[in-house]
Amino acid sequence: MLYFAPAGGFPGVVHAPAAVFLSARMGGETATKGTAVIARVICGALHGVDAFRVELEVDFSRTGMPAFTMVGLAEGAVRESRDRVFAALKSSGFRLPAARITVNLAPADRKKGGSSYDLPLAVGLLCAAGILPPEAVEGHVFCGELSLTGEVRPVHGVLPVAVMAAGLGGKGLFVPAENAAEAAVVENLTVYGVDTLGRLAAHLAGADRLPIAEPAAREAGAFEAAFARDFADVKGQEHAKRAVEIAAAGGHNLLFLGPPGSGKTMLAQRMASVLPPLSFDEALEVTKIYSVAGLLPAGSGLVGDRPFRSPHHTISEYGLIGGGAYPKPGEISLSHRGVLFLDEILEFRKQTLEVLRPPLEDGVVQIARAAQSLRYPADVMLVAAMNPCPCGFLGDAKKRCTCRPEDVRRYRARLSGPLLDRIDLHVEVPAVAYEDLRLQTSGKSSAQMRATVAESRAAQAERYAGTPFRCNADLSGKALDEHCRLDREAHDFLGQAVKSLNLSARAYTRILRIARTIADLEHAPGIAAPHLAEAVNCRTLDRAAN
């Protein structure tokens, strides 16, 4: 026999009508003593920034001593769901009879963590107890955390679960109401926002209907309104702004080198404002990362702005590339398709910086642990700023440097050669002259620079259509030889530069990529010697080392 809450319900919880309806509808169809019922509910588990299908099975047996057992590599938050779920069922007007309950999370060889299994577990118990018909949950996917009063709370990683559900071709996805707009951006998927367990049970029993969620408007304020930070505010530094345009057009990494107060941080903070808007696929990638990281505001849809992340120099390796005891994306993944800015890069621990080398080369973070291996996207533009020496005034025309040569060498050695080779452009940013500060006219605005960048990116997209490359910074191997062909004059110039500056093979490749971008900005079909000359001039630290 099943027991339900009083007709008036529990104080502050409006679930009694659903329980009363289900009592009348299902009263003669419950599991009887001596029988065992197995219910199956589909949910999802996170692995990196993707989700995989999990089948939650509930064995509800009236024989033997009452007990509750959960198997299937469930972590702490999942095992604790038992107490939350039983309290939520009671508050929602449902009281299960004494039974021996076994819950299995399949596949049983993959870890499951988080609180998103509360809702599917509650639904599975209701089906196994005979309160809900099994056919009511067939083809549906469930995700959500329950409070003790039966309210459905938001969880992290709903968007990857929605993508998984769409791939399964399911009938619909039930998620917390605050996550509904996030999940609804996935096409060919019906999403229902659930606020209470009672309303969900009534919907599945046919007594009530939950509204179908609509996708929220894309969060793209930076590209539809005036920029809060605009390059028009930057006085002087035209050479640095030209480097910014080249970097943004070709997707190149960039290092600013200059004394304190010269405007390095000001330039870097405006980098994202000249990048083209995210495409739908890119916005989906970025939103998945922020959803898994728990940084997506409740009720929001797709992220529309390119990320700009600027971690403090005290950050750890795990904070920068991700991982940890409970793996989460790091700052480099949170910057995916956007800008990762390392201000005062030489103040970061050298060991921390070195972990950036593989992600900057491959565009992904590989995290290998004994129990599992994860991949996080990390296709970023690295922008860094540094002083030329410990005191900051080496080469400054107004202030005298007080550093010894060995102090300068030791200071710059914090940035290793292999990591420096992965930064395409090294640009000097000298102190701004007083005459430039007094100018009333501004230089290029972010909107003007963004139009130039977008035109160059469009040409690259057309050129690399059908290839794995998106922009010039991605070129490698035969594609580099094909798209960066040089005439005799250009060959001679580059050969002389490589020999005189003692450039590495990686630096040679970087120069070719930069020159290709410069040629695109000038609408030139091929790379000429002047393009190579400007590209070499964008490698300040190569010249300083010789």
PDB file of C-alpha atoms in Angstrom, residues 63-224:
ATOM      1  CA  THR A  63      11.124  -9.282  -0.445  1.00  0.00           C
ATOM      2  CA  GLY A  64      13.946  -9.267   2.089  1.00  0.00           C
ATOM      3  CA  MET A  65      14.957  -6.640   4.592  1.00  0.00           C
ATOM      4  CA  PRO A  66      14.368  -2.998   3.521  1.00  0.00           C
ATOM      5  CA  ALA A  67      17.632  -1.451   2.239  1.00  0.00           C
ATOM      6  CA  PHE A  68      19.009   0.989  -0.316  1.00  0.00           C
ATOM      7  CA  THR A  69      22.091   0.156  -2.391  1.00  0.00           C
ATOM      8  CA  MET A  70      23.649   2.201  -5.213  1.00  0.00           C
ATOM      9  CA  VAL A  71      26.254   0.715  -7.568  1.00  0.00           C
ATOM     10  CA  GLY A  72      27.963   1.915 -10.747  1.00  0.00           C
ATOM     11  CA  LEU A  73      30.975   4.022  -9.666  1.00  0.00           C
ATOM     12  CA  ALA A  74      28.885   6.759  -8.071  1.00  0.00           C
ATOM     13  CA  GLU A  75      30.871   9.505  -6.341  1.00  0.00           C
ATOM     14  CA  GLY A  76      29.958  11.168  -3.043  1.00  0.00           C
ATOM     15  CA  ALA A  77      27.347  13.657  -4.278  1.00  0.00           C
ATOM     16  CA  VAL A  78      25.553  10.889  -6.187  1.00  0.00           C
ATOM     17  CA  ARG A  79      25.474   8.508  -3.208  1.00  0.00           C
ATOM     18  CA  GLU A  80      24.123  11.292  -1.009  1.00  0.00           C
ATOM     19  CA  SER A  81      21.198  11.756  -3.396  1.00  0.00           C
ATOM     20  CA  ARG A  82      19.293   8.995  -1.566  1.00  0.00           C
ATOM     21  CA  ASP A  83      18.449  11.196   1.424  1.00  0.00           C
ATOM     22  CA  ARG A  84      17.618  14.234  -0.734  1.00  0.00           C
ATOM     23  CA  VAL A  85      15.368  12.205  -3.020  1.00  0.00           C
ATOM     24  CA  PHE A  86      13.407  10.448  -0.266  1.00  0.00           C
ATOM     25  CA  ALA A  87      12.826  13.740   1.549  1.00  0.00           C
ATOM     26  CA  ALA A  88      11.731  15.380  -1.740  1.00  0.00           C
ATOM     27  CA  LEU A  89       9.312  12.518  -2.479  1.00  0.00           C
ATOM     28  CA  LYS A  90       7.796  12.823   0.987  1.00  0.00           C
ATOM     29  CA  SER A  91       7.442  16.609   0.690  1.00  0.00           C
ATOM     30  CA  SER A  92       5.855  16.199  -2.750  1.00  0.00           C
ATOM     31  CA  GLY A  93       3.124  13.947  -1.392  1.00  0.00           C
ATOM     32  CA  PHE A  94       4.622  10.520  -2.146  1.00  0.00           C
ATOM     33  CA  ARG A  95       5.653   7.969   0.460  1.00  0.00           C
ATOM     34  CA  LEU A  96       7.188   4.756  -0.815  1.00  0.00           C
ATOM     35  CA  PRO A  97       6.453   1.429   0.878  1.00  0.00           C
ATOM     36  CA  ALA A  98       9.253  -0.445   2.608  1.00  0.00           C
ATOM     37  CA  ALA A  99      11.344  -2.254  -0.008  1.00  0.00           C
ATOM     38  CA  ARG A 100      14.785  -3.509  -0.882  1.00  0.00           C
ATOM     39  CA  ILE A 101      15.983  -0.957  -3.465  1.00  0.00           C
ATOM     40  CA  THR A 102      19.024  -1.404  -5.693  1.00  0.00           C
ATOM     41  CA  VAL A 103      20.069   1.408  -8.035  1.00  0.00           C
ATOM     42  CA  ASN A 104      22.544   0.763 -10.854  1.00  0.00           C
ATOM     43  CA  LEU A 105      24.187   3.466 -12.983  1.00  0.00           C
ATOM     44  CA  ALA A 106      25.245   1.939 -16.289  1.00  0.00           C
ATOM     45  CA  PRO A 107      27.824   1.816 -17.746  1.00  0.00           C
ATOM     46  CA  ALA A 108      29.190   0.692 -14.385  1.00  0.00           C
ATOM     47  CA  ASP A 109      32.864   1.184 -15.316  1.00  0.00           C
ATOM     48  CA  ARG A 110      32.738   4.984 -15.742  1.00  0.00           C
ATOM     49  CA  LYS A 111      32.628   7.498 -12.888  1.00  0.00           C
ATOM     50  CA  LYS A 112      29.523   9.555 -12.238  1.00  0.00           C
ATOM     51  CA  GLY A 113      29.618  12.695 -10.154  1.00  0.00           C
ATOM     52  CA  GLY A 114      27.470  15.694  -9.273  1.00  0.00           C
ATOM     53  CA  SER A 115      23.916  16.184  -8.088  1.00  0.00           C
ATOM     54  CA  SER A 116      22.138  15.961 -11.459  1.00  0.00           C
ATOM     55  CA  TYR A 117      21.039  12.357 -10.770  1.00  0.00           C
ATOM     56  CA  ASP A 118      18.480  13.391  -8.124  1.00  0.00           C
ATOM     57  CA  LEU A 119      15.664  13.953 -10.602  1.00  0.00           C
ATOM     58  CA  PRO A 120      16.152  10.746 -12.631  1.00  0.00           C
ATOM     59  CA  LEU A 121      16.458   8.748  -9.389  1.00  0.00           C
ATOM     60  CA  ALA A 122      13.172  10.166  -8.075  1.00  0.00           C
ATOM     61  CA  VAL A 123      11.437   9.380 -11.379  1.00  0.00           C
ATOM     62  CA  GLY A 124      12.921   5.870 -11.366  1.00  0.00           C
ATOM     63  CA  LEU A 125      11.647   5.224  -7.841  1.00  0.00           C
ATOM     64  CA  LEU A 126       8.168   6.438  -8.781  1.00  0.00           C
ATOM     65  CA  CYS A 127       8.116   4.139 -11.800  1.00  0.00           C
ATOM     66  CA  ALA A 128       9.514   1.150  -9.906  1.00  0.00           C
ATOM     67  CA  ALA A 129       6.946   1.632  -7.130  1.00  0.00           C
ATOM     68  CA  GLY A 130       4.140   1.655  -9.689  1.00  0.00           C
ATOM     69  CA  ILE A 131       3.174   5.290  -9.112  1.00  0.00           C
ATOM     70  CA  LEU A 132       4.135   6.286 -12.660  1.00  0.00           C
ATOM     71  CA  PRO A 133       3.705   4.068 -15.736  1.00  0.00           C
ATOM     72  CA  PRO A 134       7.070   2.983 -17.242  1.00  0.00           C
ATOM     73  CA  GLU A 135       5.988   4.080 -20.721  1.00  0.00           C
ATOM     74  CA  ALA A 136       5.687   7.667 -19.456  1.00  0.00           C
ATOM     75  CA  VAL A 137       9.474   8.011 -19.189  1.00  0.00           C
ATOM     76  CA  GLU A 138      10.502   6.042 -22.273  1.00  0.00           C
ATOM     77  CA  GLY A 139      12.568   8.131 -24.696  1.00  0.00           C
ATOM     78  CA  HIS A 140      12.968  11.015 -22.233  1.00  0.00           C
ATOM     79  CA  VAL A 141      16.159  12.245 -20.551  1.00  0.00           C
ATOM     80  CA  PHE A 142      16.159  13.678 -17.016  1.00  0.00           C
ATOM     81  CA  CYS A 143      18.648  15.974 -15.259  1.00  0.00           C
ATOM     82  CA  GLY A 144      18.376  18.030 -12.065  1.00  0.00           C
ATOM     83  CA  GLU A 145      19.037  18.376  -8.353  1.00  0.00           C
ATOM     84  CA  LEU A 146      16.260  18.168  -5.764  1.00  0.00           C
ATOM     85  CA  SER A 147      15.810  20.144  -2.581  1.00  0.00           C
ATOM     86  CA  LEU A 148      14.310  18.540   0.515  1.00  0.00           C
ATOM     87  CA  THR A 149      11.024  20.283  -0.263  1.00  0.00           C
ATOM     88  CA  GLY A 150      10.784  18.844  -3.782  1.00  0.00           C
ATOM     89  CA  GLU A 151      11.927  21.913  -5.675  1.00  0.00           C
ATOM     90  CA  VAL A 152      14.227  21.319  -8.651  1.00  0.00           C
ATOM     91  CA  ARG A 153      17.502  23.207  -8.435  1.00  0.00           C
ATOM     92  CA  PRO A 154      19.848  24.139 -11.312  1.00  0.00           C
ATOM     93  CA  VAL A 155      22.937  22.045 -12.049  1.00  0.00           C
ATOM     94  CA  HIS A 156      26.146  22.413 -14.053  1.00  0.00           C
ATOM     95  CA  GLY A 157      26.725  20.901 -17.481  1.00  0.00           C
ATOM     96  CA  VAL A 158      23.135  20.894 -18.778  1.00  0.00           C
ATOM     97  CA  LEU A 159      24.123  21.960 -22.307  1.00  0.00           C
ATOM     98  CA  PRO A 160      26.376  18.921 -22.958  1.00  0.00           C
ATOM     99  CA  VAL A 161      23.551  16.695 -21.676  1.00  0.00           C
ATOM    100  CA  ALA A 162      21.154  18.439 -24.075  1.00  0.00           C
ATOM    101  CA  VAL A 163      23.532  17.847 -26.996  1.00  0.00           C
ATOM    102  CA  MET A 164      23.739  14.179 -25.982  1.00  0.00           C
ATOM    103  CA  ALA A 165      19.939  13.920 -25.711  1.00  0.00           C
ATOM    104  CA  ALA A 166      19.499  15.386 -29.194  1.00  0.00           C
ATOM    105  CA  GLY A 167      22.010  12.878 -30.525  1.00  0.00           C
ATOM    106  CA  LEU A 168      19.994  10.022 -29.008  1.00  0.00           C
ATOM    107  CA  GLY A 169      16.904  11.239 -30.831  1.00  0.00           C
ATOM    108  CA  GLY A 170      14.888  11.271 -27.600  1.00  0.00           C
ATOM    109  CA  LYS A 171      11.362  12.555 -27.147  1.00  0.00           C
ATOM    110  CA  GLY A 172      12.377  15.296 -24.735  1.00  0.00           C
ATOM    111  CA  LEU A 173      14.668  16.541 -21.995  1.00  0.00           C
ATOM    112  CA  PHE A 174      13.512  17.490 -18.489  1.00  0.00           C
ATOM    113  CA  VAL A 175      15.849  19.942 -16.755  1.00  0.00           C
ATOM    114  CA  PRO A 176      15.595  22.506 -13.933  1.00  0.00           C
ATOM    115  CA  ALA A 177      13.597  25.555 -14.977  1.00  0.00           C
ATOM    116  CA  GLU A 178      16.647  27.803 -14.522  1.00  0.00           C
ATOM    117  CA  ASN A 179      18.625  25.660 -16.999  1.00  0.00           C
ATOM    118  CA  ALA A 180      15.842  25.358 -19.566  1.00  0.00           C
ATOM    119  CA  ALA A 181      16.880  28.309 -21.758  1.00  0.00           C
ATOM    120  CA  GLU A 182      20.441  26.966 -21.854  1.00  0.00           C
ATOM    121  CA  ALA A 183      19.323  23.508 -23.011  1.00  0.00           C
ATOM    122  CA  ALA A 184      16.759  24.877 -25.482  1.00  0.00           C
ATOM    123  CA  VAL A 185      19.462  26.282 -27.785  1.00  0.00           C
ATOM    124  CA  VAL A 186      20.053  22.737 -29.054  1.00  0.00           C
ATOM    125  CA  GLU A 187      18.093  22.107 -32.225  1.00  0.00           C
ATOM    126  CA  ASN A 188      15.709  19.185 -32.752  1.00  0.00           C
ATOM    127  CA  LEU A 189      15.150  18.701 -29.032  1.00  0.00           C
ATOM    128  CA  THR A 190      12.055  19.377 -26.915  1.00  0.00           C
ATOM    129  CA  VAL A 191      13.061  20.804 -23.545  1.00  0.00           C
ATOM    130  CA  TYR A 192      10.827  21.084 -20.486  1.00  0.00           C
ATOM    131  CA  GLY A 193      11.747  23.314 -17.553  1.00  0.00           C
ATOM    132  CA  VAL A 194      10.815  21.646 -14.242  1.00  0.00           C
ATOM    133  CA  ASP A 195      10.299  23.676 -11.077  1.00  0.00           C
ATOM    134  CA  THR A 196       8.999  20.981  -8.704  1.00  0.00           C
ATOM    135  CA  LEU A 197       8.972  17.190  -8.543  1.00  0.00           C
ATOM    136  CA  GLY A 198       5.182  17.223  -8.093  1.00  0.00           C
ATOM    137  CA  ARG A 199       4.600  19.053 -11.369  1.00  0.00           C
ATOM    138  CA  LEU A 200       6.935  16.685 -13.201  1.00  0.00           C
ATOM    139  CA  ALA A 201       5.058  13.648 -11.848  1.00  0.00           C
ATOM    140  CA  ALA A 202       1.738  15.206 -12.877  1.00  0.00           C
ATOM    141  CA  HIS A 203       3.096  15.892 -16.384  1.00  0.00           C
ATOM    142  CA  LEU A 204       4.330  12.317 -16.809  1.00  0.00           C
ATOM    143  CA  ALA A 205       0.996  10.965 -15.543  1.00  0.00           C
ATOM    144  CA  GLY A 206      -0.946  13.187 -17.944  1.00  0.00           C
ATOM    145  CA  ALA A 207      -2.598  15.292 -15.244  1.00  0.00           C
ATOM    146  CA  ASP A 208      -0.771  18.517 -16.126  1.00  0.00           C
ATOM    147  CA  ARG A 209       1.488  19.818 -18.881  1.00  0.00           C
ATOM    148  CA  LEU A 210       4.818  21.531 -18.410  1.00  0.00           C
ATOM    149  CA  PRO A 211       5.567  24.362 -20.852  1.00  0.00           C
ATOM    150  CA  ILE A 212       8.081  23.750 -23.607  1.00  0.00           C
ATOM    151  CA  ALA A 213      11.172  25.910 -23.052  1.00  0.00           C
ATOM    152  CA  GLU A 214      12.226  28.522 -25.594  1.00  0.00           C
ATOM    153  CA  PRO A 215      15.888  29.386 -26.203  1.00  0.00           C
ATOM    154  CA  ALA A 216      17.003  32.628 -24.608  1.00  0.00           C
ATOM    155  CA  ALA A 217      18.282  35.458 -26.769  1.00  0.00           C
ATOM    156  CA  ARG A 218      21.958  35.117 -27.515  1.00  0.00           C
ATOM    157  CA  GLU A 219      24.071  37.029 -24.999  1.00  0.00           C
ATOM    158  CA  ALA A 220      25.941  39.204 -27.504  1.00  0.00           C
ATOM    159  CA  GLY A 221      25.893  42.706 -26.118  1.00  0.00           C
ATOM    160  CA  ALA A 222      29.453  43.576 -27.058  1.00  0.00           C
ATOM    161  CA  PHE A 223      28.737  43.324 -30.789  1.00  0.00           C
ATOM    162  CA  GLU A 224      25.421  45.144 -30.827  1.00  0.00           C
TER     163      GLU A 224
END
